[in-house]
Amino acid sequence: MRPIPWIFTVTVLFSVVWSVEQANRKEVFNIGTNVILMCSNKTWNEILYVIWNITIRNHSCMISFSNDGADSVNSCKDGKSLQNTSSAQPYLYIPNFSADDVGLYMCESPYNGGSENYNINVSFTVAPKISAWLEYNGSKRVAVCRADQGNPAAKISWSPAENTSVEIIHEADGFFTVESRLSEEEYPENLTCIIGHQLWSQNKTLVPDRNKTMAAAKAHLALTYAGVVGVVLVILAGFVYFVLKKSHLFALCQQTNTSTSKPPVTDDVEEVEPYASYVQRVNSIYN
Ligand SMILES: *[C@@H]1O[C@H](CO)[C@@H](O)[C@H](O)[C@H]1NC(C)=O
Ligand SMILES: *[C@@H]1O[C@H](CO)[C@@H](O)[C@H](O)[C@H]1NC(C)=O
Ligand SMILES: *[C@@H]1O[C@H](CO)[C@@H](O)[C@H](O)[C@H]1NC(C)=O
Ligand SMILES: *[C@@H]1O[C@H](CO)[C@@H](O)[C@H](O)[C@H]1NC(C)=O
Ligand SMILES: *[C@@H]1O[C@H](CO)[C@@H](O)[C@H](O)[C@H]1NC(C)=O
Ligand SMILES: *[C@@H]1O[C@H](CO)[C@@H](O)[C@H](O)[C@H]1NC(C)=O
Ligand SMILES: *[C@@H]1O[C@H](CO)[C@@H](O)[C@H](O)[C@H]1NC(C)=O
Ligand SMILES: *[C@@H]1O[C@H](CO)[C@@H](O)[C@H](O)[C@H]1NC(C)=O
Ligand SMILES: *[C@@H]1O[C@H](CO)[C@@H](O)[C@H](O)[C@H]1NC(C)=O
Ligand SMILES: *[C@@H]1O[C@H](CO)[C@@H](O)[C@H](O)[C@H]1NC(C)=O
Ligand SMILES: *[C@@H]1O[C@H](CO)[C@@H](O)[C@H](O)[C@H]1NC(C)=O
């Protein structure tokens, strides 16, 4: 039997005594919840210290605590803190989890005999707000189904329609708004929208709201009506203005004809005043 090299022996001994566990993890939390993030599940009896290096959207910060309380740091000024469970295990506490807390959380927790180090990729999930309605595109009816501000993006399909396209219409800060539109020819009478999200154990269904459609149609009609009335008013106003201006010019002509002897300064004043009174008269017609 070959003698075991001493270096190998030392290495084996050392790794038995001091084991470094390094791993990547991924954790997903719901927006608005109070989050507990554990580095190790060892208790303060064994742990020497805990360091959290946190890189979130805007900045990096560090939270650390050592068993003797000497190296206590918290440069995250956003409510995150190190807490203990009832069985004296340390954990990182993130109150009211928000999209701003998404990022990479690196922790280091050495104990007598080793260290646990983790890179934890923290992200969030949030259920979308859903709605479905019928609307008009020109004179065509369109069924719309929408899932607002979800993460991950919701899945939309229609029953009984097939081959429908779903579009991500807005994406910001990790929130996705998705929408599917079906034009009138494509959908049957009892159209149902089916929306799925990983936070729901079951798909949700919506029937495009016909009352909403009525309201939309009424609004559409009212808008059209208002537009027509507006155009008529503008034409009318233009016409009245034109007529008044014409008679005003006529009056001015007469005035200049009859008052040639007057000095030009007073003439100027008189030229403004009748015009003002005309404007007022125009307004009073509409008031
Ligand atoms: C501590 O975590 C390890 C894995 O990380 C697990 O095997 C063990 O059961 C946990 N112990 C307790 C007390 O939760
Ligand atoms: C992050 O930065 C954006 C602008 O870059 C700012 O509007 C927002 O308030 C910041 N959020 C935090 C938590 O500092
Ligand atoms: C957690 O427990 C340790 C060790 O018992 C103690 O020093 C520390 O003050 C505790 N921290 C909190 C936030 O309670
Ligand atoms: C959690 O945060 C959101 C937005 O940042 C805020 O509207 C809400 O009031 C907060 N909830 C609690 C319990 O602090
Ligand atoms: C976290 O994981 C997501 C997807 O799994 C990836 O897109 C993202 O880049 C990761 N973030 C970090 C900080 O590693
Ligand atoms: C955390 O950051 C400090 C200082 O930047 C560094 O010394 C330490 O190794 C880092 N720890 C981890 C787990 O990334
Ligand atoms: C209306 O229909 C036309 C063609 O059919 C399409 O290009 C347009 O995007 C539609 N508009 C809306 C708001 O759906
Ligand atoms: C859906 O698309 C497939 C392939 O693109 C096609 O064979 C099928 O006929 C389409 N179904 C409908 C209802 O349009
Ligand atoms: C639509 O639904 C109504 C009531 O649920 C039902 O009576 C009718 O048969 C359905 N029509 C079709 C085409 O499925
Ligand atoms: C939800 O709907 C999708 C299609 O949109 C389907 O593949 C999936 O099986 C449905 N899930 C449940 C739980 O009904
Ligand atoms: C639609 O309106 C009618 C009466 O205006 C009401 O009874 C009905 O519940 C409404 N339906 C929906 C889906 O809101």
CSV table of C-alpha atoms and ligand atoms in Angstrom, one decimal:
chain,number,residue,atom,x,y,z
A,1,MET,CA,0.0,0.0,0.0
A,2,ARG,CA,1.3,3.4,-1.1
A,3,PRO,CA,1.8,5.9,1.7
A,4,ILE,CA,-0.8,8.7,1.6
A,5,PRO,CA,0.9,12.1,0.8
A,6,TRP,CA,0.8,14.4,3.8
A,7,ILE,CA,-0.6,17.3,1.8
A,8,PHE,CA,-3.6,15.2,0.9
A,9,THR,CA,-4.1,14.1,4.5
A,10,VAL,CA,-4.0,17.7,5.7
A,11,THR,CA,-6.5,18.8,3.0
A,12,VAL,CA,-8.9,16.0,3.9
A,13,LEU,CA,-8.6,16.8,7.6
A,14,PHE,CA,-9.1,20.5,6.9
A,15,SER,CA,-12.2,20.0,4.7
A,16,VAL,CA,-13.7,17.8,7.4
A,17,VAL,CA,-13.1,20.4,10.0
A,18,TRP,CA,-13.9,23.5,7.9
A,19,SER,CA,-16.5,23.0,5.2
A,20,VAL,CA,-17.5,25.9,3.0
A,21,GLU,CA,-20.9,25.4,1.5
A,22,GLN,CA,-21.5,27.8,-1.5
A,23,ALA,CA,-24.6,27.7,-3.4
A,24,ASN,CA,-27.0,29.7,-5.6
A,25,ARG,CA,-30.6,29.8,-4.6
A,26,LYS,CA,-33.7,31.4,-6.1
A,27,GLU,CA,-36.6,32.7,-4.0
A,28,VAL,CA,-39.8,34.3,-5.1
A,29,PHE,CA,-42.1,36.3,-2.9
A,30,ASN,CA,-45.4,38.0,-3.1
A,31,ILE,CA,-45.6,41.8,-3.2
A,32,GLY,CA,-46.7,43.3,0.0
A,33,THR,CA,-45.8,40.4,2.3
A,34,ASN,CA,-43.2,40.5,5.1
A,35,VAL,CA,-40.4,38.3,4.0
A,36,ILE,CA,-38.1,36.1,6.0
A,37,LEU,CA,-34.8,35.1,4.3
A,38,MET,CA,-32.6,32.6,6.0
A,39,CYS,CA,-29.0,32.2,5.3
A,40,SER,CA,-28.4,29.1,7.4
A,41,ASN,CA,-30.7,27.4,9.8
A,42,LYS,CA,-28.1,27.1,12.5
A,43,THR,CA,-28.6,28.9,15.8
A,44,TRP,CA,-26.5,31.7,17.4
A,45,ASN,CA,-24.9,29.0,19.6
A,46,GLU,CA,-23.0,27.8,16.5
A,47,ILE,CA,-22.8,30.9,14.3
A,48,LEU,CA,-19.9,33.3,14.5
A,49,TYR,CA,-21.4,36.1,12.4
A,50,VAL,CA,-23.8,36.7,9.6
A,51,ILE,CA,-23.2,39.1,6.7
A,52,TRP,CA,-25.8,40.0,4.0
A,53,ASN,CA,-24.5,41.9,1.0
A,54,ILE,CA,-27.5,43.1,-0.9
A,55,THR,CA,-27.6,44.4,-4.4
A,56,ILE,CA,-31.0,45.7,-5.3
A,57,ARG,CA,-32.2,47.8,-8.2
A,58,ASN,CA,-30.8,51.2,-7.1
A,59,HIS,CA,-28.0,50.4,-4.7
A,60,SER,CA,-26.0,48.0,-2.6
A,61,CYS,CA,-25.9,47.7,1.1
A,62,MET,CA,-24.7,45.5,3.9
A,63,ILE,CA,-26.2,44.1,7.1
A,64,SER,CA,-24.0,42.2,9.5
A,65,PHE,CA,-24.1,40.9,13.0
A,66,SER,CA,-21.5,39.0,15.0
A,67,ASN,CA,-22.2,36.7,17.9
A,68,ASP,CA,-20.4,39.0,20.3
A,69,GLY,CA,-22.3,42.0,18.9
A,70,ALA,CA,-19.1,43.8,18.0
A,71,ASP,CA,-19.5,44.1,14.2
A,72,SER,CA,-23.1,45.1,13.8
A,73,VAL,CA,-23.7,47.0,10.6
A,74,ASN,CA,-26.9,48.0,8.8
A,75,SER,CA,-26.3,50.3,5.8
A,76,CYS,CA,-29.7,49.4,4.2
A,77,LYS,CA,-31.9,52.3,5.2
A,78,ASP,CA,-35.1,50.7,3.9
A,79,GLY,CA,-36.4,48.7,6.9
A,80,LYS,CA,-34.5,45.5,6.3
A,81,SER,CA,-33.0,44.1,9.5
A,82,LEU,CA,-31.5,41.1,11.1
A,83,GLN,CA,-33.8,39.3,13.5
A,84,ASN,CA,-33.9,36.0,15.4
A,85,THR,CA,-36.4,33.2,15.3
A,86,SER,CA,-37.7,32.0,18.7
A,87,SER,CA,-35.1,29.2,18.5
A,88,ALA,CA,-32.3,31.8,18.1
A,89,GLN,CA,-31.7,31.4,14.3
A,90,PRO,CA,-30.9,34.6,12.6
A,91,TYR,CA,-32.8,35.7,9.5
A,92,LEU,CA,-33.1,38.7,7.3
A,93,TYR,CA,-36.4,40.5,7.6
A,94,ILE,CA,-37.8,42.4,4.6
A,95,PRO,CA,-41.0,44.2,5.6
A,96,ASN,CA,-43.7,44.9,3.0
A,97,PHE,CA,-41.8,43.3,0.1
A,98,SER,CA,-41.9,45.5,-3.0
A,99,ALA,CA,-40.4,45.5,-6.5
A,100,ASP,CA,-37.6,47.6,-5.1
A,101,ASP,CA,-36.4,44.7,-3.1
A,102,VAL,CA,-35.7,42.5,-6.1
A,103,GLY,CA,-32.1,41.7,-6.6
A,104,LEU,CA,-29.1,39.6,-5.4
A,105,TYR,CA,-28.8,38.8,-1.8
A,106,MET,CA,-25.4,37.3,-0.8
A,107,CYS,CA,-25.0,35.9,2.6
A,108,GLU,CA,-22.1,34.5,4.6
A,109,SER,CA,-22.6,32.6,7.8
A,110,PRO,CA,-19.5,31.0,9.4
A,111,TYR,CA,-19.8,28.7,12.3
A,112,ASN,CA,-17.4,26.5,14.2
A,113,GLY,CA,-16.2,24.2,11.6
A,114,GLY,CA,-17.4,25.8,8.4
A,115,SER,CA,-19.3,28.5,6.6
A,116,GLU,CA,-22.5,28.6,4.7
A,117,ASN,CA,-22.4,31.1,1.8
A,118,TYR,CA,-25.4,31.7,-0.6
A,119,ASN,CA,-26.1,33.9,-3.5
A,120,ILE,CA,-29.9,34.2,-3.4
A,121,ASN,CA,-31.6,35.6,-6.4
A,122,VAL,CA,-34.7,37.2,-5.0
A,123,SER,CA,-37.7,38.1,-7.3
A,124,PHE,CA,-41.3,38.7,-6.9
A,125,THR,CA,-44.6,37.5,-8.1
A,126,VAL,CA,-47.9,39.4,-8.2
A,127,ALA,CA,-51.3,38.4,-9.6
A,128,PRO,CA,-52.6,40.7,-12.3
A,129,LYS,CA,-55.9,42.6,-12.2
A,130,ILE,CA,-58.1,41.2,-14.9
A,131,SER,CA,-60.9,42.6,-17.0
A,132,ALA,CA,-62.7,41.9,-20.2
A,133,TRP,CA,-65.0,44.1,-22.3
A,134,LEU,CA,-66.3,44.7,-25.8
A,135,GLU,CA,-65.3,48.0,-27.5
A,136,TYR,CA,-65.7,49.6,-30.9
A,137,ASN,CA,-62.9,50.0,-33.4
A,138,GLY,CA,-64.6,52.3,-35.9
A,139,SER,CA,-67.9,50.4,-36.4
A,140,LYS,CA,-66.4,47.0,-35.6
A,141,ARG,CA,-66.9,45.3,-32.2
A,142,VAL,CA,-63.8,44.0,-30.6
A,143,ALA,CA,-63.6,41.7,-27.6
A,144,VAL,CA,-60.7,42.7,-25.3
A,145,CYS,CA,-59.3,40.7,-22.4
A,146,ARG,CA,-56.6,42.2,-20.2
A,147,ALA,CA,-54.4,41.2,-17.3
A,148,ASP,CA,-52.8,44.3,-15.7
A,149,GLN,CA,-49.5,44.5,-13.8
A,150,GLY,CA,-48.8,40.8,-13.2
A,151,ASN,CA,-45.5,39.0,-12.7
A,152,PRO,CA,-44.8,36.7,-14.4
A,153,ALA,CA,-47.0,37.7,-17.3
A,154,ALA,CA,-50.5,36.1,-17.2
A,155,LYS,CA,-51.6,33.7,-19.9
A,156,ILE,CA,-54.7,34.6,-21.8
A,157,SER,CA,-56.8,32.4,-24.1
A,158,TRP,CA,-60.4,32.5,-25.3
A,159,SER,CA,-63.1,29.9,-25.3
A,160,PRO,CA,-64.3,28.7,-27.8
A,161,ALA,CA,-62.1,30.9,-30.1
A,162,GLU,CA,-58.7,29.6,-31.2
A,163,ASN,CA,-55.5,31.0,-32.6
A,164,THR,CA,-55.8,34.2,-30.8
A,165,SER,CA,-52.8,36.4,-30.3
A,166,VAL,CA,-51.7,37.8,-26.9
A,167,GLU,CA,-49.7,40.9,-26.7
A,168,ILE,CA,-47.6,42.3,-23.9
A,169,ILE,CA,-48.7,45.9,-24.1
A,170,HIS,CA,-46.7,47.2,-21.2
A,171,GLU,CA,-43.7,46.1,-19.2
A,172,ALA,CA,-42.1,48.1,-16.5
A,173,ASP,CA,-40.2,47.4,-13.3
A,174,GLY,CA,-41.0,43.7,-13.6
A,175,PHE,CA,-44.8,44.2,-14.1
A,176,PHE,CA,-46.4,42.9,-17.2
A,177,THR,CA,-49.7,43.9,-18.7
A,178,VAL,CA,-51.0,41.5,-21.4
A,179,GLU,CA,-54.0,41.9,-23.6
A,180,SER,CA,-55.7,39.8,-26.2
A,181,ARG,CA,-58.1,41.2,-28.8
A,182,LEU,CA,-60.6,39.4,-30.9
A,183,SER,CA,-62.4,41.2,-33.8
A,184,GLU,CA,-66.1,40.7,-34.3
A,185,GLU,CA,-65.9,38.0,-37.1
A,186,GLU,CA,-63.7,35.9,-34.9
A,187,TYR,CA,-65.8,35.4,-31.8
A,188,PRO,CA,-69.1,33.6,-31.2
A,189,GLU,CA,-71.9,34.7,-28.9
A,190,ASN,CA,-70.8,33.1,-25.7
A,191,LEU,CA,-67.2,34.2,-25.7
A,192,THR,CA,-65.2,33.6,-22.5
A,193,CYS,CA,-61.7,34.8,-21.7
A,194,ILE,CA,-59.5,32.4,-19.7
A,195,ILE,CA,-56.7,33.9,-17.7
A,196,GLY,CA,-54.0,31.8,-15.9
A,197,HIS,CA,-51.4,32.9,-13.4
A,198,GLN,CA,-49.0,30.9,-11.3
A,199,LEU,CA,-50.4,32.4,-8.1
A,200,TRP,CA,-53.9,31.0,-8.9
A,201,SER,CA,-54.6,27.3,-8.4
A,202,GLN,CA,-57.3,27.6,-11.1
A,203,ASN,CA,-57.7,29.6,-14.3
A,204,LYS,CA,-60.1,32.5,-14.1
A,205,THR,CA,-62.7,33.1,-16.6
A,206,LEU,CA,-64.4,36.4,-17.7
A,207,VAL,CA,-67.2,37.1,-20.1
A,208,PRO,CA,-66.7,40.4,-21.9
A,209,ASP,CA,-69.0,42.8,-20.1
A,210,ARG,CA,-71.8,43.9,-22.4
A,211,ASN,CA,-73.0,46.7,-20.1
A,212,LYS,CA,-69.6,48.2,-20.3
A,213,THR,CA,-70.0,48.0,-24.1
A,214,MET,CA,-73.3,49.8,-23.9
A,215,ALA,CA,-71.6,52.5,-21.8
A,216,ALA,CA,-68.7,52.6,-24.3
A,217,ALA,CA,-71.2,52.8,-27.2
A,218,LYS,CA,-73.1,55.6,-25.5
A,219,ALA,CA,-69.9,57.5,-24.8
A,220,HIS,CA,-68.9,57.0,-28.4
A,221,LEU,CA,-72.2,58.3,-29.6
A,222,ALA,CA,-72.1,61.3,-27.2
A,223,LEU,CA,-68.6,62.1,-28.4
A,224,THR,CA,-69.6,62.0,-32.0
A,225,TYR,CA,-72.6,64.1,-31.2
A,226,ALA,CA,-70.5,66.6,-29.3
A,227,GLY,CA,-68.0,66.7,-32.2
A,228,VAL,CA,-70.8,67.5,-34.7
A,229,VAL,CA,-72.3,70.1,-32.5
A,230,GLY,CA,-68.8,71.6,-31.9
A,231,VAL,CA,-68.1,71.8,-35.7
A,232,VAL,CA,-71.5,73.4,-36.3
A,233,LEU,CA,-70.9,76.0,-33.5
A,234,VAL,CA,-67.4,76.8,-34.9
A,235,ILE,CA,-68.9,77.3,-38.4
A,236,LEU,CA,-71.7,79.4,-37.0
A,237,ALA,CA,-69.3,81.5,-34.9
A,238,GLY,CA,-67.1,82.0,-38.0
A,239,PHE,CA,-70.0,83.1,-40.0
A,240,VAL,CA,-71.3,85.5,-37.3
A,241,TYR,CA,-67.8,86.9,-36.9
A,242,PHE,CA,-67.5,87.4,-40.7
A,243,VAL,CA,-70.8,89.2,-40.9
A,244,LEU,CA,-70.1,91.4,-37.9
A,245,LYS,CA,-66.6,92.2,-39.2
A,246,LYS,CA,-68.1,93.2,-42.5
A,247,SER,CA,-70.6,95.5,-40.9
A,248,HIS,CA,-67.9,96.8,-38.6
A,249,LEU,CA,-65.7,97.6,-41.6
A,250,PHE,CA,-68.7,99.2,-43.1
A,251,ALA,CA,-69.3,101.3,-40.0
A,252,LEU,CA,-65.6,102.2,-39.9
A,253,CYS,CA,-65.8,103.4,-43.5
A,254,GLN,CA,-68.7,105.5,-42.7
A,255,GLN,CA,-66.9,106.8,-39.6
A,256,THR,CA,-63.8,107.8,-41.4
A,257,ASN,CA,-65.9,109.4,-44.1
A,258,THR,CA,-67.8,111.5,-41.5
A,259,SER,CA,-64.9,112.4,-39.2
A,260,THR,CA,-62.0,113.3,-41.4
A,261,SER,CA,-61.4,116.5,-39.4
A,262,LYS,CA,-60.6,114.7,-36.1
A,263,PRO,CA,-57.0,114.2,-35.0
A,264,PRO,CA,-55.7,110.6,-35.5
A,265,VAL,CA,-55.2,109.8,-31.8
A,266,THR,CA,-58.8,110.1,-30.7
A,267,ASP,CA,-59.7,108.3,-33.9
A,268,ASP,CA,-57.7,105.3,-32.7
A,269,VAL,CA,-59.6,105.1,-29.4
A,270,GLU,CA,-62.9,105.2,-31.1
A,271,GLU,CA,-61.7,102.5,-33.5
A,272,VAL,CA,-61.1,100.1,-30.6
A,273,GLU,CA,-64.3,100.8,-28.6
A,274,PRO,CA,-67.0,99.9,-31.0
A,275,TYR,CA,-65.2,96.7,-31.8
A,276,ALA,CA,-65.1,95.8,-28.1
A,277,SER,CA,-68.8,96.3,-27.8
A,278,TYR,CA,-69.3,94.1,-30.8
A,279,VAL,CA,-67.3,91.3,-29.2
A,280,GLN,CA,-69.4,91.6,-26.1
A,281,ARG,CA,-72.5,91.4,-28.1
A,282,VAL,CA,-71.3,88.2,-29.9
A,283,ASN,CA,-70.6,86.7,-26.5
A,284,SER,CA,-74.0,87.6,-25.1
A,285,ILE,CA,-75.7,85.6,-27.9
A,286,TYR,CA,-74.0,82.5,-26.6
A,287,ASN,CA,-74.4,83.1,-22.9
B,1,LIG,C1,-31.1,22.8,8.1
B,1,LIG,O1,-30.9,22.8,6.7
B,1,LIG,C2,-30.4,21.7,6.1
B,1,LIG,C3,-30.2,21.9,4.7
B,1,LIG,O2,-29.8,23.2,4.5
B,1,LIG,C4,-31.4,20.6,6.3
B,1,LIG,O3,-30.9,19.3,5.8
B,1,LIG,C5,-31.7,20.4,7.8
B,1,LIG,O4,-32.7,19.5,8.0
B,1,LIG,C6,-32.1,21.7,8.4
B,1,LIG,N1,-32.3,21.6,9.8
B,1,LIG,C7,-33.3,22.1,10.5
B,1,LIG,C8,-33.3,21.9,12.0
B,1,LIG,O5,-34.2,22.7,9.9
B,2,LIG,C1,-34.7,54.2,-7.3
B,2,LIG,O1,-34.3,55.2,-8.3
B,2,LIG,C2,-35.4,55.8,-8.9
B,2,LIG,C3,-34.8,56.8,-10.0
B,2,LIG,O2,-33.6,56.2,-10.5
B,2,LIG,C4,-36.2,56.6,-7.9
B,2,LIG,O3,-37.3,57.3,-8.5
B,2,LIG,C5,-36.7,55.7,-6.8
B,2,LIG,O4,-37.3,56.4,-5.8
B,2,LIG,C6,-35.5,54.9,-6.2
B,2,LIG,N1,-36.0,54.0,-5.2
B,2,LIG,C7,-35.5,53.8,-4.0
B,2,LIG,C8,-36.1,52.7,-3.2
B,2,LIG,O5,-34.5,54.4,-3.6
B,3,LIG,C1,-30.3,37.7,18.2
B,3,LIG,O1,-29.6,36.9,19.1
B,3,LIG,C2,-28.3,37.2,19.4
B,3,LIG,C3,-27.6,36.1,20.2
B,3,LIG,O2,-28.5,35.6,21.2
B,3,LIG,C4,-28.3,38.6,20.2
B,3,LIG,O3,-27.0,39.0,20.5
B,3,LIG,C5,-29.0,39.6,19.3
B,3,LIG,O4,-29.2,40.8,20.1
B,3,LIG,C6,-30.4,39.1,18.9
B,3,LIG,N1,-30.8,40.1,17.9
B,3,LIG,C7,-32.1,40.5,17.9
B,3,LIG,C8,-32.4,41.5,16.8
B,3,LIG,O5,-32.9,40.2,18.7
B,4,LIG,C1,-46.6,48.6,1.7
B,4,LIG,O1,-46.0,49.3,0.6
B,4,LIG,C2,-47.0,49.9,-0.2
B,4,LIG,C3,-46.3,50.6,-1.3
B,4,LIG,O2,-45.0,50.8,-1.1
B,4,LIG,C4,-47.9,50.8,0.6
B,4,LIG,O3,-48.9,51.3,-0.2
B,4,LIG,C5,-48.5,50.0,1.7
B,4,LIG,O4,-49.3,50.9,2.5
B,4,LIG,C6,-47.5,49.4,2.6
B,4,LIG,N1,-48.1,48.5,3.6
B,4,LIG,C7,-47.7,48.5,4.8
B,4,LIG,C8,-48.4,47.6,5.7
B,4,LIG,O5,-46.8,49.2,5.2
B,5,LIG,C1,-32.3,36.2,-11.2
B,5,LIG,O1,-32.9,35.2,-12.0
B,5,LIG,C2,-33.6,35.8,-13.1
B,5,LIG,C3,-34.3,34.7,-13.9
B,5,LIG,O2,-34.1,33.5,-13.3
B,5,LIG,C4,-32.5,36.4,-14.0
B,5,LIG,O3,-33.1,37.0,-15.2
B,5,LIG,C5,-31.8,37.5,-13.2
B,5,LIG,O4,-30.8,38.1,-14.0
B,5,LIG,C6,-31.2,37.0,-12.0
B,5,LIG,N1,-30.7,38.1,-11.2
B,5,LIG,C7,-29.5,38.1,-10.6
B,5,LIG,C8,-29.2,39.3,-9.9
B,5,LIG,O5,-28.8,37.1,-10.7
B,6,LIG,C1,-19.7,41.4,1.5
B,6,LIG,O1,-19.0,42.6,1.2
B,6,LIG,C2,-17.8,42.8,2.0
B,6,LIG,C3,-17.3,44.1,1.8
B,6,LIG,O2,-17.6,44.6,0.5
B,6,LIG,C4,-16.9,41.7,1.6
B,6,LIG,O3,-15.7,41.8,2.4
B,6,LIG,C5,-17.5,40.3,1.8
B,6,LIG,O4,-16.7,39.3,1.4
B,6,LIG,C6,-18.8,40.2,1.1
B,6,LIG,N1,-19.5,39.0,1.5
B,6,LIG,C7,-20.2,38.3,0.6
B,6,LIG,C8,-20.9,37.1,1.2
B,6,LIG,O5,-20.3,38.6,-0.5
B,7,LIG,C1,-58.6,48.9,-35.4
B,7,LIG,O1,-58.6,48.1,-36.6
B,7,LIG,C2,-57.5,48.3,-37.4
B,7,LIG,C3,-57.6,47.5,-38.7
B,7,LIG,O2,-58.7,46.6,-38.6
B,7,LIG,C4,-56.2,48.0,-36.7
B,7,LIG,O3,-55.1,48.3,-37.5
B,7,LIG,C5,-56.1,48.9,-35.4
B,7,LIG,O4,-55.0,48.5,-34.7
B,7,LIG,C6,-57.3,48.6,-34.6
B,7,LIG,N1,-57.3,49.5,-33.4
B,7,LIG,C7,-57.5,49.1,-32.2
B,7,LIG,C8,-57.4,50.1,-31.1
B,7,LIG,O5,-57.7,48.0,-32.0
B,8,LIG,C1,-55.3,27.8,-36.2
B,8,LIG,O1,-54.0,27.7,-36.8
B,8,LIG,C2,-53.7,26.5,-37.4
B,8,LIG,C3,-52.3,26.5,-38.0
B,8,LIG,O2,-51.9,27.9,-38.1
B,8,LIG,C4,-54.7,26.2,-38.5
B,8,LIG,O3,-54.4,24.9,-39.1
B,8,LIG,C5,-56.1,26.2,-38.0
B,8,LIG,O4,-57.1,26.0,-39.0
B,8,LIG,C6,-56.4,27.5,-37.3
B,8,LIG,N1,-57.7,27.4,-36.6
B,8,LIG,C7,-58.6,28.4,-36.7
B,8,LIG,C8,-59.9,28.2,-36.0
B,8,LIG,O5,-58.4,29.4,-37.3
B,9,LIG,C1,-74.9,30.9,-24.7
B,9,LIG,O1,-75.2,30.8,-23.3
B,9,LIG,C2,-76.6,30.7,-23.0
B,9,LIG,C3,-76.9,30.8,-21.6
B,9,LIG,O2,-75.8,30.4,-20.9
B,9,LIG,C4,-77.1,29.4,-23.7
B,9,LIG,O3,-78.5,29.3,-23.5
B,9,LIG,C5,-76.8,29.4,-25.1
B,9,LIG,O4,-77.2,28.2,-25.7
B,9,LIG,C6,-75.3,29.6,-25.4
B,9,LIG,N1,-75.1,29.8,-26.8
B,9,LIG,C7,-74.1,29.1,-27.4
B,9,LIG,C8,-74.0,29.3,-28.9
B,9,LIG,O5,-73.3,28.4,-26.8
B,10,LIG,C1,-55.5,27.1,-17.9
B,10,LIG,O1,-55.6,27.4,-19.3
B,10,LIG,C2,-54.5,27.0,-20.1
B,10,LIG,C3,-54.7,27.5,-21.4
B,10,LIG,O2,-54.9,28.8,-21.4
B,10,LIG,C4,-54.5,25.4,-20.0
B,10,LIG,O3,-53.4,25.0,-20.8
B,10,LIG,C5,-54.4,25.0,-18.6
B,10,LIG,O4,-54.4,23.6,-18.6
B,10,LIG,C6,-55.5,25.6,-17.7
B,10,LIG,N1,-55.2,25.2,-16.4
B,10,LIG,C7,-56.2,24.9,-15.5
B,10,LIG,C8,-55.8,24.6,-14.1
B,10,LIG,O5,-57.3,24.8,-15.9
B,11,LIG,C1,-76.1,44.9,-16.8
B,11,LIG,O1,-77.1,45.8,-16.5
B,11,LIG,C2,-78.3,45.3,-16.0
B,11,LIG,C3,-79.4,46.4,-15.8
B,11,LIG,O2,-78.9,47.6,-16.3
B,11,LIG,C4,-78.0,44.5,-14.7
B,11,LIG,O3,-79.2,43.9,-14.2
B,11,LIG,C5,-77.0,43.5,-14.9
B,11,LIG,O4,-76.7,42.9,-13.7
B,11,LIG,C6,-75.7,44.1,-15.5
B,11,LIG,N1,-74.8,43.0,-15.9
B,11,LIG,C7,-73.5,43.1,-15.5
B,11,LIG,C8,-72.7,41.9,-16.0
B,11,LIG,O5,-73.1,44.0,-14.9
